[in-house]
Structure formats: structure tokens, C-alpha cells
């Protein structure tokens, strides 16, 4: 539809993760009325279809038009799912405000010249058009002819614009205009009423079909099973509704307090004003008191503060925020310098724990984003509108159900033809045909598939792994690559001080070991360690980054608030001072205070401070950071010549190495320090030395990685740490096997100060570039920023890997959400959006999750195959009986449906996961040759046995067609080896009765179909290698044996009550034995075919090899290409991208073959596996 009318469409959020296509439509009253009439005539069926397919509703009742004229818009996602949403266009009128507004088109409504509000309001009507999509409001920009997001300040504002336009606050009139246009500053999560959740569940297409099926069966008197299914469905729906309701309540309580904060804002011309936080608008000036929970995203413009960003990062570490500079540059404020703009931004939901006024009044911030546009709002939206799962199982399941439904439709027409041919009443014919239609799709299917996931979720809960997205459990069974964060995940959280390596005269000096117990001697290195940090003093306790805390503790200095005694040294009284503690070495300096901080950021890999030493009349710059980065800012003559070798010697031992540097400033005024640019401060530094810290592996890391390796699950380390440290950790944990050849791949930046992510993008565009080779072979990806971690996971997914990501939630929240199975080891709020959370803070949860995922996946396949065969078995038997206008009796169906299928399906999935991970994954798609062959061959066996039995019974000398020749049957009673006396009223009259049950055919077919149902349940419940043996599932085994015993008992019993109740006819014993033998032969053949052929992995691999069939997965294709490439992997070579100006990759041999013992290289005649680390 849309393809024909491209002129009425546009893109929403272009280039963003939530990009949408939007199409304009105008409602036509005639079409709308026609839809209403058809809905009434179809008793609401059309409305139900429109509920499932909102695009059909729009196409039926509206005509395409330009977006500017649209009263309805249709939105379509640009991902592979192509989901549709329908939204009404709302009109807002500014004339409803209580003050006059100028209707002059030349006069702007708001002072911000960049604001979309000025371009969205039509004058003189004072009207604007908007839509609300996934909690975000978009207004129609009349100038650019597109919908644009409101609720945030435009990114195009420069630093100068922000200070000039918003520095004094907004006028009360502009606040009202913005409130109307942007909406309230509230993250409102409605607790959905139970009736709404109930309706949403009941209107699921499968439940609607189920309701139709059960209504039909009830009308035919099949009450018991129908009631059982109704009870099961009601329980299933109630549990789903309860679960959704609980999630809704939890999410509501998570954000409820956010909307009830009292704030103080500055109103232009009126001074400060206290109001509710939901009244805040972008551009308001917010005054930050002391301790304060931020109700919006804000941009710090005056003063500094310390905030706890645990909600965002998962780490409750104080972060120092600095004010936005008064730079008179025209470039956008986010890119005004090479610094990380986030250091100026206070994010919604974070806690301000300390404020530091600049001396010119209170600490102030401009409201940057409100409501769901904020960081917390975005987190909540990611939970409310999760990324849909693209899992083949669910797509294949739908196709399979469609196939079964088509089979049912064929049965419908077959039954209709048979009954009409025999001139049965039309009403009875249609009813019987509909019954056959409903036989193929078992109504127990949704409950049975859900049960397996519920069992897996309970088992995971026992292992302290909690899941907010149960559908992903099945997906975990396909994981073949797991990414691990390093610090806090593979290694311990805390760092231990090992020693310092000071420099003097361009040479490294003797190592100072902290293990010796001696105090660190005074010197520039000690001063740097005492001052170059972001620690704060809160209630007498030092708080901050664990690395900073350890480093400061190593100096034996103490921290306290500045008092009058230190003011004589010229130190500002608002600053914290550091002074030597009782155990510190003697120092000529009484105290040090930090005047200004340039905070650490992942992209810059460094931090620096401007400090003042007590008694000094000048200031000092101290810097610490990644050694490779820090030396770039030092004078070359101060860096020891053996720096690379010294650094390598420590990183190869797995130490965390921090470098420190210093510079004395010539300026003497505090005001000059306040205006000092970071680029100027961080230049011409003197290299001071190295701080060596030890980060130990967690004891669980090595065995878990070994287990994954033996299961042929690829493991990858993604870290922001030093490359050599990461390599050593990988070697110690045996992520890189001993004797492997390690090749370094270094991605260099195109030009100075440009983030590495740009290089990632540039390389990604190369068709034949080295990136895919690196992705397929890389083991360690070092110096990765949080954004790059997410990008890397996404790139792995593009290569058709099923990716698991395990991290502590500190800076990998994005990657945890992006992965197929993200496992957070943190319980912080930031980890809420991660599908899985482990209460045990080590990586043991990873193999547990994969095992349970594999067991759940295999169980889902088994249940699906069983229910498919169950439907087909009943369909074949019923179709044969329909040939002579008969069907199975109610209690015959009830025995199969309740005693076997219902009980078996609810317990089949409860088999526990196998304790050892197999070196291969279970099949990931239903439409695979082994599974399709399994269903096809079992269908063939069923058809052969049932058809043979159906026709063979007619050849028996004692056989007669009961409903045609009742007298014949009664006269031949003496031929049966039974004491049962058969009454005449069993046969009723001798006329042709649709729905007749009593016959030799049904008596023969029922035991065969029932035993067949039991045997396929056993055959499809395979245990090893993904689940424990079937006998360990005690309830399931007991039910199977009981069902088989009961069926054989009914077959051979000679009790009149049983025969009367089950509507059977007594037969001779030899015939019953024949029935049992036929069923057992079918079981033996089916079991042999399933176990020895269809589940024989070696046989299928051989067949694939003989037929030349290869995996279509992208990563497999690349592995094959590289295996045939004699030049791979390259060593000591530089590959340039494009013309060589856009960045390049350097591939250097880390260890030459000579360095590796010969016996390790050969490894039994096999080529040594190549391992790579990548720095990006």
C-alpha cells in the first residue's frame, strides 16, 4: 500500500535505533460507515481482524494523503519485523492559554531560535499538530514538513546560545507555551486495569480459535475435555495477567517518586519559584540544593556537583560534574571540544550528593530533557517496548500451525463432501466438517509451550538467575558466542596495590613495593597519587571510584574539610584538602587542595586536576590515565626510553598499570584556573612514573571458560582496559589456550582526538576490509567504550552468531540489552533492562543459562512435534471413521486428550537439563530436515497402520457394519470370546445416523491411536545430550506407564461397564493381540528411525558432506574463506582503508614463532589456533 504512495510518507527518528516510517491518511466517512456495517453483520469479526492488523483498519477506512493534511498516521518499523502502529493526529491550540499570544508570524513564540516550537505553531490559528508514539511526543514542523520530537533542547544550540538564551531563566509565558507543547515532565507508567490485560490476552488469535473450537465441541456434548481445556486456559490467562500486572506495578513504583519532587526554578524577571517537578520544561533554570534526586536531564551551567549515577551505570561511584564553558563558538554544545559532553550533564534519576557553588550564586542547571526523553525515561521505554525477538523457533512455529490449519481445512472439505454424498442433513454435515477442522490444531498447544519455559524459569530461579524476558530462555539454547567484560566479571572488583615505579632523570627508578609495609616516599609521584582523583568526603567517609580509593590509601594521606587554618595558605574554604596521615612518610607539604577537575572519560582514557600545595604561590596540574595515552601529553625527554618494554613487562604479568604526570602552572590567580582550557592544562607534562595494581581472577572464571571451550562455545573478552593486561588475563584464564599464537590488531584513529568509534564505522563500510576477519577470529577487544561494546555485539549478530553478554552492569548496559541473552551480575537499577540478572556475582551463571536454554529448546521442539503428531494421529483416525459417517466416542477422545495428551504435555518439559554441555547445539529451527522427516515418517507409519487396521478388520469373518446391519451383529454375538452381553439399545435404529460411534472400526482404531500417542510422547522425549534421561522425570514416566497400562487394560478387559462407557464392541482375543502387536511394531520402527537415523548427528554430518551442503551463517562463510587464504593471518603489515586518509589497521605479530616452543606449535600435527586481540 505505502509503496504506491511514497509522497505521503516520511521517516521518524532517522538513523536512530527506534527509526520509524510514518504515512499520512485522511479518514473518509463513507468508508468508515461501510466498515461499521460489515463489523455489525459479521458480529464483530471485522473489528477483531482490525485489532490484529491495525494497518488494515487504516487502509479500509482512510485514503492516503500528505502528512500535513493527515488526521491519522500509520507507522511502520524499519527493522525486519515491519510492525505497524496506528496513531491519531492531535491538534493543540495555544489560544487556550490564559495570556494573549502574538499572531504575528514574524514574532517567535519562544526565545530559543533553534526551537521547533516556533516552526510548529501555525499563525494566526495558534494551532499545532502532534502525535504521541511510544510515550514520546512529535510535532509537525511546518517549515521542514516533517514530524519532530519535542521535550528536549535542540542539539544545535552552542555553549554561548545556552548561556545567553537560558542563563536568566524562562519567562512565565514561555514556560506555559512549552508546557502545552512538550507535555508534563513525568515518567508515567500506568498500572493497567486487570480487565484491559484480560481482554488483551483473550483476543490473542490462538485463544480466539480455541474459543471457537471449544464452543463447537461443547455444542456436540464433548464436555469433559472442553471444560479441562477451559480451566487450563483460564489458569494460563490468569497467570499471564498476574505476571503482567506485577511487572506493571513494579515499574510504576520504580518511577512513581520521580514525579513528586519539589524543585526551585528561576523565572525571568520574577526570581526563584518553587514548583512540582512535573511542571518543568526544557530551558528552565533549575537551582540545585544539597542532596537532590534529579527529575529531568539537566545541563550544568554554574558551579559543580558530585552525583551518584548508579541508576545509569550500575556502579554507585560518585561522579564529578563540571559546568558548561562560556565558549563563544558556533558549533553545537556537544561537540564544542574533544571532551566528553556527558561530564556537563546531570541525568534524570541520578542523585546529587554534593554541590560546589562557583562563588557567583547557587549551583544552576538548564533543563535539557523532560519526561520519557530523559535517560531514565529511555530506560523505562526500553522495558515497556522491548526489541522483538527474531528467533527462528517462533517464526517456524507459526508456519507449522498454518500448515496444520491448512490440513484442517482440507479435512473440512473432505468431511463436507463425504456427508453431502451420503445426503446427510446440511446442519449436521457442516458441524461434523468443522469438528474435523479443529482436530489438527490442538487447543493445549499454547499452554504446553509456555509450561516448558515456566519450568526452565523456576530452575534458573533456584540457581539465583532471574529473568524478565522468559521467551529468551529458548534463545539461550542457541548461544554459540559469549562476550565477557573483564573487570568485575572475569576478575575481582577490587584492585590491590602492588607497587610504584617512579622516574628521575629520564630513567625508571627502583620499584617501591607496597607489600614491604614501608610508606610511599614523598615526591611528585606521591603528590599526584594524593591529588589526582575524583574522591569526595561524605559524612566523614571517603567515597569514589575503587581505583582512586586504593591509590589514595596507598599514600597514607587523609582527607578532610578545609578549615580556617588552611585559608592562610590561600586555599578556598569550599574545597576538600588532603594532608599526610600518621603513617605517611615525612613531607614538606602540609596539605594539598584540588581547585579544578577534568574528569575521567572512557573516550579520553585519562583525567587531570589543577591542585594547590599549601604554601605555594602557583598551581600544579596532575594527570593519570592509560600509559599509552598519557605519554602523548608528556615532553618526550621526560619519558624513559625503555617505557614500552617496562610497560609490557608489567602488563604481560596481568597487572593493571596507571601512568602519572605533572606540570607546574605559571599563573597565580584562581580566576585564571577557572577559565583554563583542558587542552592547555594537559600539555607539556613531565612523566612521573607508573602505578602498578593487581587485579586477580575470580576462582570460578577458569573452570567456566574451560567448560565453554569444551562445548565449542566461543568466548570473547570486551574490555576498556590495556591490551597487554587483557591478553595476560585471557592467558591466565585460558581463554587463549596455552601455546597459541597471538596476533595484535591495532585500530588507529584517523586524526588526533577523534574517537575510535569513527574508525569502526569507516572500516565497517569496506566490503573486503579486515573487520569481518577480525570479528570471526578476535578473542580480545581492548580499549572499548560502552558504545563500542554495543556496536561489537550488534556486528557479531550480523554475522549470525547467537550472542550472550555477561557483565557487571557498570558500562555495558547497552551491550547487555543488545545481546540475545544479556546477563547482568549487578542488581542496580541500570540492569533492569537486562533480560537476565544473576544474584551470584561470577560467570558460573553463563553455563547454567545455556544448559537450561538448551533443555527448554529441546523440550519445546519435543512438545511441538508431539502435539503435531497427536493432531495428525487423531485427524487420520477421525477421517477414516468419517468415511462411513462415524467418529470416536466422547470418552474415547477424553482418554486420549486428558489422560494422555494433557497430562503428558504438562510434564514432558519438566525434565532437567543435562549437567554437561555438549560440544554442539540443538537444532535451532523447526523446519529442519531431521524434524520434518520425523513428523513426515511418523505420519506415514500412522497412516499405514491405521489404514491397514481399518480395512483389515472388515475382512474378519465376525465383522459387520453395526449401524447398517444391527440384526446381523446381534445374531453373531456367540462368535466373540467374551461374557459381555450386548444389549439391542446400543445400536439404536438401523438408519444412517451422522455421528454414530459404535463400530468395529472405532474399537480397532482407538487402541492403535492411543498407544501411538503414548509411544510418540516417549520417542520425542529424548534425554542426553541436552536433557537428563527420561526416567529422571518421575511424574512424566509414571504418567506414560500408567496411560499405557490403562490402555492395554481397557483393550483386554471383559467388563460390560467399561465397554458400555467407552462405546466399544467386544472382539475376539486374537484380534486384540493383533492390535497390540501392530502398535508395538509401529513403536519399534518409529523408535529405530528416530533414534538411529534422524537423531544420528554423525550420519547427518556425513550426508551434508557428501551433498556439499554448508552452513549459510555468515561467520561460517568467513571461516571457510580464511581457511583457504594462505596469506591469513597477516603479520607485520599495515592495511590502509580507502585512500589511506580515513584510518588504518596495523597487524603486528605479538609473538614470533621462535618464541613459542616447537612442541607447542605443532599440537599433534594440527595448525596452531590463531587468537587475536583488538584495540578499538
PDB file of C-alpha atoms in Angstrom, residues 844-994:
ATOM      1  CA  UNK A 844      29.019 -19.572  36.682  1.00  0.00           C
ATOM      2  CA  UNK A 845      25.579 -18.339  35.639  1.00  0.00           C
ATOM      3  CA  UNK A 846      26.567 -18.489  31.945  1.00  0.00           C
ATOM      4  CA  UNK A 847      26.822 -22.295  31.500  1.00  0.00           C
ATOM      5  CA  UNK A 848      23.771 -22.740  33.765  1.00  0.00           C
ATOM      6  CA  UNK A 849      21.755 -20.457  31.491  1.00  0.00           C
ATOM      7  CA  UNK A 850      22.961 -22.158  28.298  1.00  0.00           C
ATOM      8  CA  UNK A 851      22.170 -25.618  29.712  1.00  0.00           C
ATOM      9  CA  UNK A 852      18.665 -24.570  30.733  1.00  0.00           C
ATOM     10  CA  UNK A 853      18.205 -22.808  27.388  1.00  0.00           C
ATOM     11  CA  UNK A 854      19.179 -25.961  25.512  1.00  0.00           C
ATOM     12  CA  UNK A 855      16.900 -28.118  27.664  1.00  0.00           C
ATOM     13  CA  UNK A 856      13.988 -25.688  27.201  1.00  0.00           C
ATOM     14  CA  UNK A 857      14.584 -25.507  23.440  1.00  0.00           C
ATOM     15  CA  UNK A 858      14.707 -29.289  23.044  1.00  0.00           C
ATOM     16  CA  UNK A 859      11.593 -29.571  25.241  1.00  0.00           C
ATOM     17  CA  UNK A 860       9.761 -27.015  23.088  1.00  0.00           C
ATOM     18  CA  UNK A 861      10.682 -28.958  19.954  1.00  0.00           C
ATOM     19  CA  UNK A 862       9.596 -32.233  21.566  1.00  0.00           C
ATOM     20  CA  UNK A 863       6.261 -30.826  22.730  1.00  0.00           C
ATOM     21  CA  UNK A 864       5.642 -29.224  19.358  1.00  0.00           C
ATOM     22  CA  UNK A 865       6.451 -32.447  17.484  1.00  0.00           C
ATOM     23  CA  UNK A 866       4.284 -34.443  19.874  1.00  0.00           C
ATOM     24  CA  UNK A 867       1.279 -32.129  19.578  1.00  0.00           C
ATOM     25  CA  UNK A 868       1.675 -32.057  15.794  1.00  0.00           C
ATOM     26  CA  UNK A 869       1.693 -35.859  15.667  1.00  0.00           C
ATOM     27  CA  UNK A 870      -1.160 -36.036  18.188  1.00  0.00           C
ATOM     28  CA  UNK A 871      -3.264 -33.822  15.916  1.00  0.00           C
ATOM     29  CA  UNK A 872      -2.310 -35.839  12.826  1.00  0.00           C
ATOM     30  CA  UNK A 873      -2.963 -39.213  14.559  1.00  0.00           C
ATOM     31  CA  UNK A 874      -6.444 -38.083  15.575  1.00  0.00           C
ATOM     32  CA  UNK A 875      -7.023 -36.492  12.180  1.00  0.00           C
ATOM     33  CA  UNK A 876      -6.181 -39.720  10.311  1.00  0.00           C
ATOM     34  CA  UNK A 877      -8.314 -41.891  12.632  1.00  0.00           C
ATOM     35  CA  UNK A 878     -11.268 -39.496  12.533  1.00  0.00           C
ATOM     36  CA  UNK A 879     -11.012 -39.097   8.743  1.00  0.00           C
ATOM     37  CA  UNK A 880     -11.175 -42.889   8.310  1.00  0.00           C
ATOM     38  CA  UNK A 881     -14.261 -43.120  10.517  1.00  0.00           C
ATOM     39  CA  UNK A 882     -15.857 -40.180   8.689  1.00  0.00           C
ATOM     40  CA  UNK A 883     -15.736 -42.316   5.545  1.00  0.00           C
ATOM     41  CA  UNK A 884     -18.623 -44.276   6.993  1.00  0.00           C
ATOM     42  CA  UNK A 885     -20.140 -41.310   8.861  1.00  0.00           C
ATOM     43  CA  UNK A 886     -18.740 -42.267  12.259  1.00  0.00           C
ATOM     44  CA  UNK A 887     -16.349 -40.799  14.827  1.00  0.00           C
ATOM     45  CA  UNK A 888     -14.720 -41.710  18.119  1.00  0.00           C
ATOM     46  CA  UNK A 889     -16.871 -41.517  21.221  1.00  0.00           C
ATOM     47  CA  UNK A 890     -16.605 -38.709  23.776  1.00  0.00           C
ATOM     48  CA  UNK A 891     -14.893 -40.914  26.361  1.00  0.00           C
ATOM     49  CA  UNK A 892     -12.550 -42.313  23.721  1.00  0.00           C
ATOM     50  CA  UNK A 893     -11.454 -38.769  22.910  1.00  0.00           C
ATOM     51  CA  UNK A 894     -11.386 -37.898  26.607  1.00  0.00           C
ATOM     52  CA  UNK A 895      -8.992 -40.746  27.395  1.00  0.00           C
ATOM     53  CA  UNK A 896      -6.581 -39.556  24.665  1.00  0.00           C
ATOM     54  CA  UNK A 897      -6.958 -35.853  25.342  1.00  0.00           C
ATOM     55  CA  UNK A 898      -6.956 -35.638  29.127  1.00  0.00           C
ATOM     56  CA  UNK A 899      -5.371 -38.817  30.481  1.00  0.00           C
ATOM     57  CA  UNK A 900      -2.568 -38.788  27.917  1.00  0.00           C
ATOM     58  CA  UNK A 901      -2.032 -35.585  25.948  1.00  0.00           C
ATOM     59  CA  UNK A 902      -2.908 -33.007  28.584  1.00  0.00           C
ATOM     60  CA  UNK A 903      -1.008 -34.701  31.395  1.00  0.00           C
ATOM     61  CA  UNK A 904       1.950 -35.656  29.214  1.00  0.00           C
ATOM     62  CA  UNK A 905       2.299 -32.172  27.682  1.00  0.00           C
ATOM     63  CA  UNK A 906       2.305 -30.503  31.074  1.00  0.00           C
ATOM     64  CA  UNK A 907       5.065 -32.767  32.396  1.00  0.00           C
ATOM     65  CA  UNK A 908       7.165 -33.548  29.299  1.00  0.00           C
ATOM     66  CA  UNK A 909       9.128 -30.307  29.698  1.00  0.00           C
ATOM     67  CA  UNK A 910       9.965 -30.821  33.362  1.00  0.00           C
ATOM     68  CA  UNK A 911      12.998 -32.991  32.557  1.00  0.00           C
ATOM     69  CA  UNK A 912      16.085 -31.245  33.961  1.00  0.00           C
ATOM     70  CA  UNK A 913      18.999 -30.014  31.865  1.00  0.00           C
ATOM     71  CA  UNK A 914      21.924 -32.386  31.325  1.00  0.00           C
ATOM     72  CA  UNK A 915      24.763 -31.434  33.715  1.00  0.00           C
ATOM     73  CA  UNK A 916      27.448 -31.394  30.991  1.00  0.00           C
ATOM     74  CA  UNK A 917      27.409 -29.051  27.991  1.00  0.00           C
ATOM     75  CA  UNK A 918      27.525 -30.952  24.694  1.00  0.00           C
ATOM     76  CA  UNK A 919      30.080 -29.785  22.092  1.00  0.00           C
ATOM     77  CA  UNK A 920      27.263 -28.816  19.726  1.00  0.00           C
ATOM     78  CA  UNK A 921      23.944 -27.006  19.879  1.00  0.00           C
ATOM     79  CA  UNK A 922      20.454 -28.443  19.455  1.00  0.00           C
ATOM     80  CA  UNK A 923      18.633 -27.733  16.183  1.00  0.00           C
ATOM     81  CA  UNK A 924      17.501 -24.141  16.083  1.00  0.00           C
ATOM     82  CA  UNK A 925      14.630 -24.371  13.627  1.00  0.00           C
ATOM     83  CA  UNK A 926      11.502 -26.448  13.376  1.00  0.00           C
ATOM     84  CA  UNK A 927      11.670 -26.540   9.592  1.00  0.00           C
ATOM     85  CA  UNK A 928      14.885 -28.553   9.563  1.00  0.00           C
ATOM     86  CA  UNK A 929      15.229 -31.817   7.578  1.00  0.00           C
ATOM     87  CA  UNK A 930      15.501 -34.141  10.648  1.00  0.00           C
ATOM     88  CA  UNK A 931      12.422 -32.657  12.302  1.00  0.00           C
ATOM     89  CA  UNK A 932      10.319 -32.513   9.133  1.00  0.00           C
ATOM     90  CA  UNK A 933      11.356 -36.069   8.277  1.00  0.00           C
ATOM     91  CA  UNK A 934      10.478 -37.159  11.815  1.00  0.00           C
ATOM     92  CA  UNK A 935       6.951 -35.758  11.511  1.00  0.00           C
ATOM     93  CA  UNK A 936       6.565 -36.998   7.920  1.00  0.00           C
ATOM     94  CA  UNK A 937       7.772 -40.557   8.599  1.00  0.00           C
ATOM     95  CA  UNK A 938       5.738 -40.869  11.793  1.00  0.00           C
ATOM     96  CA  UNK A 939       2.725 -39.641   9.837  1.00  0.00           C
ATOM     97  CA  UNK A 940       3.425 -42.322   7.212  1.00  0.00           C
ATOM     98  CA  UNK A 941       3.707 -45.032   9.894  1.00  0.00           C
ATOM     99  CA  UNK A 942       0.459 -43.828  11.446  1.00  0.00           C
ATOM    100  CA  UNK A 943      -1.366 -43.778   8.122  1.00  0.00           C
ATOM    101  CA  UNK A 944      -0.091 -47.262   7.149  1.00  0.00           C
ATOM    102  CA  UNK A 945      -1.031 -48.902  10.453  1.00  0.00           C
ATOM    103  CA  UNK A 946      -4.425 -47.182  10.801  1.00  0.00           C
ATOM    104  CA  UNK A 947      -5.467 -47.703   7.156  1.00  0.00           C
ATOM    105  CA  UNK A 948      -4.374 -51.368   7.244  1.00  0.00           C
ATOM    106  CA  UNK A 949      -6.272 -51.927  10.519  1.00  0.00           C
ATOM    107  CA  UNK A 950      -9.321 -50.084   9.148  1.00  0.00           C
ATOM    108  CA  UNK A 951      -9.551 -52.281   6.063  1.00  0.00           C
ATOM    109  CA  UNK A 952      -8.252 -55.492   7.667  1.00  0.00           C
ATOM    110  CA  UNK A 953     -10.990 -55.517  10.316  1.00  0.00           C
ATOM    111  CA  UNK A 954     -13.569 -55.501   7.530  1.00  0.00           C
ATOM    112  CA  UNK A 955     -12.105 -58.762   6.242  1.00  0.00           C
ATOM    113  CA  UNK A 956     -12.714 -60.613   9.520  1.00  0.00           C
ATOM    114  CA  UNK A 957     -15.407 -63.317   9.461  1.00  0.00           C
ATOM    115  CA  UNK A 958     -17.160 -61.862  12.517  1.00  0.00           C
ATOM    116  CA  UNK A 959     -17.233 -58.295  11.138  1.00  0.00           C
ATOM    117  CA  UNK A 960     -20.433 -56.472  10.225  1.00  0.00           C
ATOM    118  CA  UNK A 961     -21.371 -52.824   9.772  1.00  0.00           C
ATOM    119  CA  UNK A 962     -23.209 -52.237  13.016  1.00  0.00           C
ATOM    120  CA  UNK A 963     -25.255 -49.167  12.159  1.00  0.00           C
ATOM    121  CA  UNK A 964     -26.384 -50.744   8.857  1.00  0.00           C
ATOM    122  CA  UNK A 965     -26.954 -54.298   9.952  1.00  0.00           C
ATOM    123  CA  UNK A 966     -27.759 -54.390  13.641  1.00  0.00           C
ATOM    124  CA  UNK A 967     -29.562 -57.760  13.417  1.00  0.00           C
ATOM    125  CA  UNK A 968     -26.508 -59.356  11.805  1.00  0.00           C
ATOM    126  CA  UNK A 969     -24.363 -58.191  14.704  1.00  0.00           C
ATOM    127  CA  UNK A 970     -26.758 -59.462  17.358  1.00  0.00           C
ATOM    128  CA  UNK A 971     -27.123 -62.869  15.696  1.00  0.00           C
ATOM    129  CA  UNK A 972     -23.349 -63.341  15.663  1.00  0.00           C
ATOM    130  CA  UNK A 973     -22.725 -62.489  19.329  1.00  0.00           C
ATOM    131  CA  UNK A 974     -21.767 -66.114  20.005  1.00  0.00           C
ATOM    132  CA  UNK A 975     -18.628 -65.730  17.878  1.00  0.00           C
ATOM    133  CA  UNK A 976     -16.986 -63.455  20.456  1.00  0.00           C
ATOM    134  CA  UNK A 977     -14.799 -64.822  23.231  1.00  0.00           C
ATOM    135  CA  UNK A 978     -16.367 -62.692  25.896  1.00  0.00           C
ATOM    136  CA  UNK A 979     -19.030 -62.946  28.545  1.00  0.00           C
ATOM    137  CA  UNK A 980     -20.363 -59.485  27.841  1.00  0.00           C
ATOM    138  CA  UNK A 981     -23.999 -59.461  26.794  1.00  0.00           C
ATOM    139  CA  UNK A 982     -24.659 -56.774  24.250  1.00  0.00           C
ATOM    140  CA  UNK A 983     -27.999 -55.024  24.515  1.00  0.00           C
ATOM    141  CA  UNK A 984     -30.023 -54.090  21.488  1.00  0.00           C
ATOM    142  CA  UNK A 985     -30.325 -50.457  22.538  1.00  0.00           C
ATOM    143  CA  UNK A 986     -26.579 -49.978  21.857  1.00  0.00           C
ATOM    144  CA  UNK A 987     -27.265 -49.873  18.136  1.00  0.00           C
ATOM    145  CA  UNK A 988     -30.352 -47.753  18.189  1.00  0.00           C
ATOM    146  CA  UNK A 989     -32.181 -47.776  14.881  1.00  0.00           C
ATOM    147  CA  UNK A 990     -30.620 -49.135  11.715  1.00  0.00           C
ATOM    148  CA  UNK A 991     -30.827 -45.881   9.773  1.00  0.00           C
ATOM    149  CA  UNK A 992     -27.778 -43.854   8.698  1.00  0.00           C
ATOM    150  CA  UNK A 993     -27.049 -41.599  11.687  1.00  0.00           C
ATOM    151  CA  UNK A 994     -24.338 -38.924  11.365  1.00  0.00           C
TER     152      UNK A 994
END
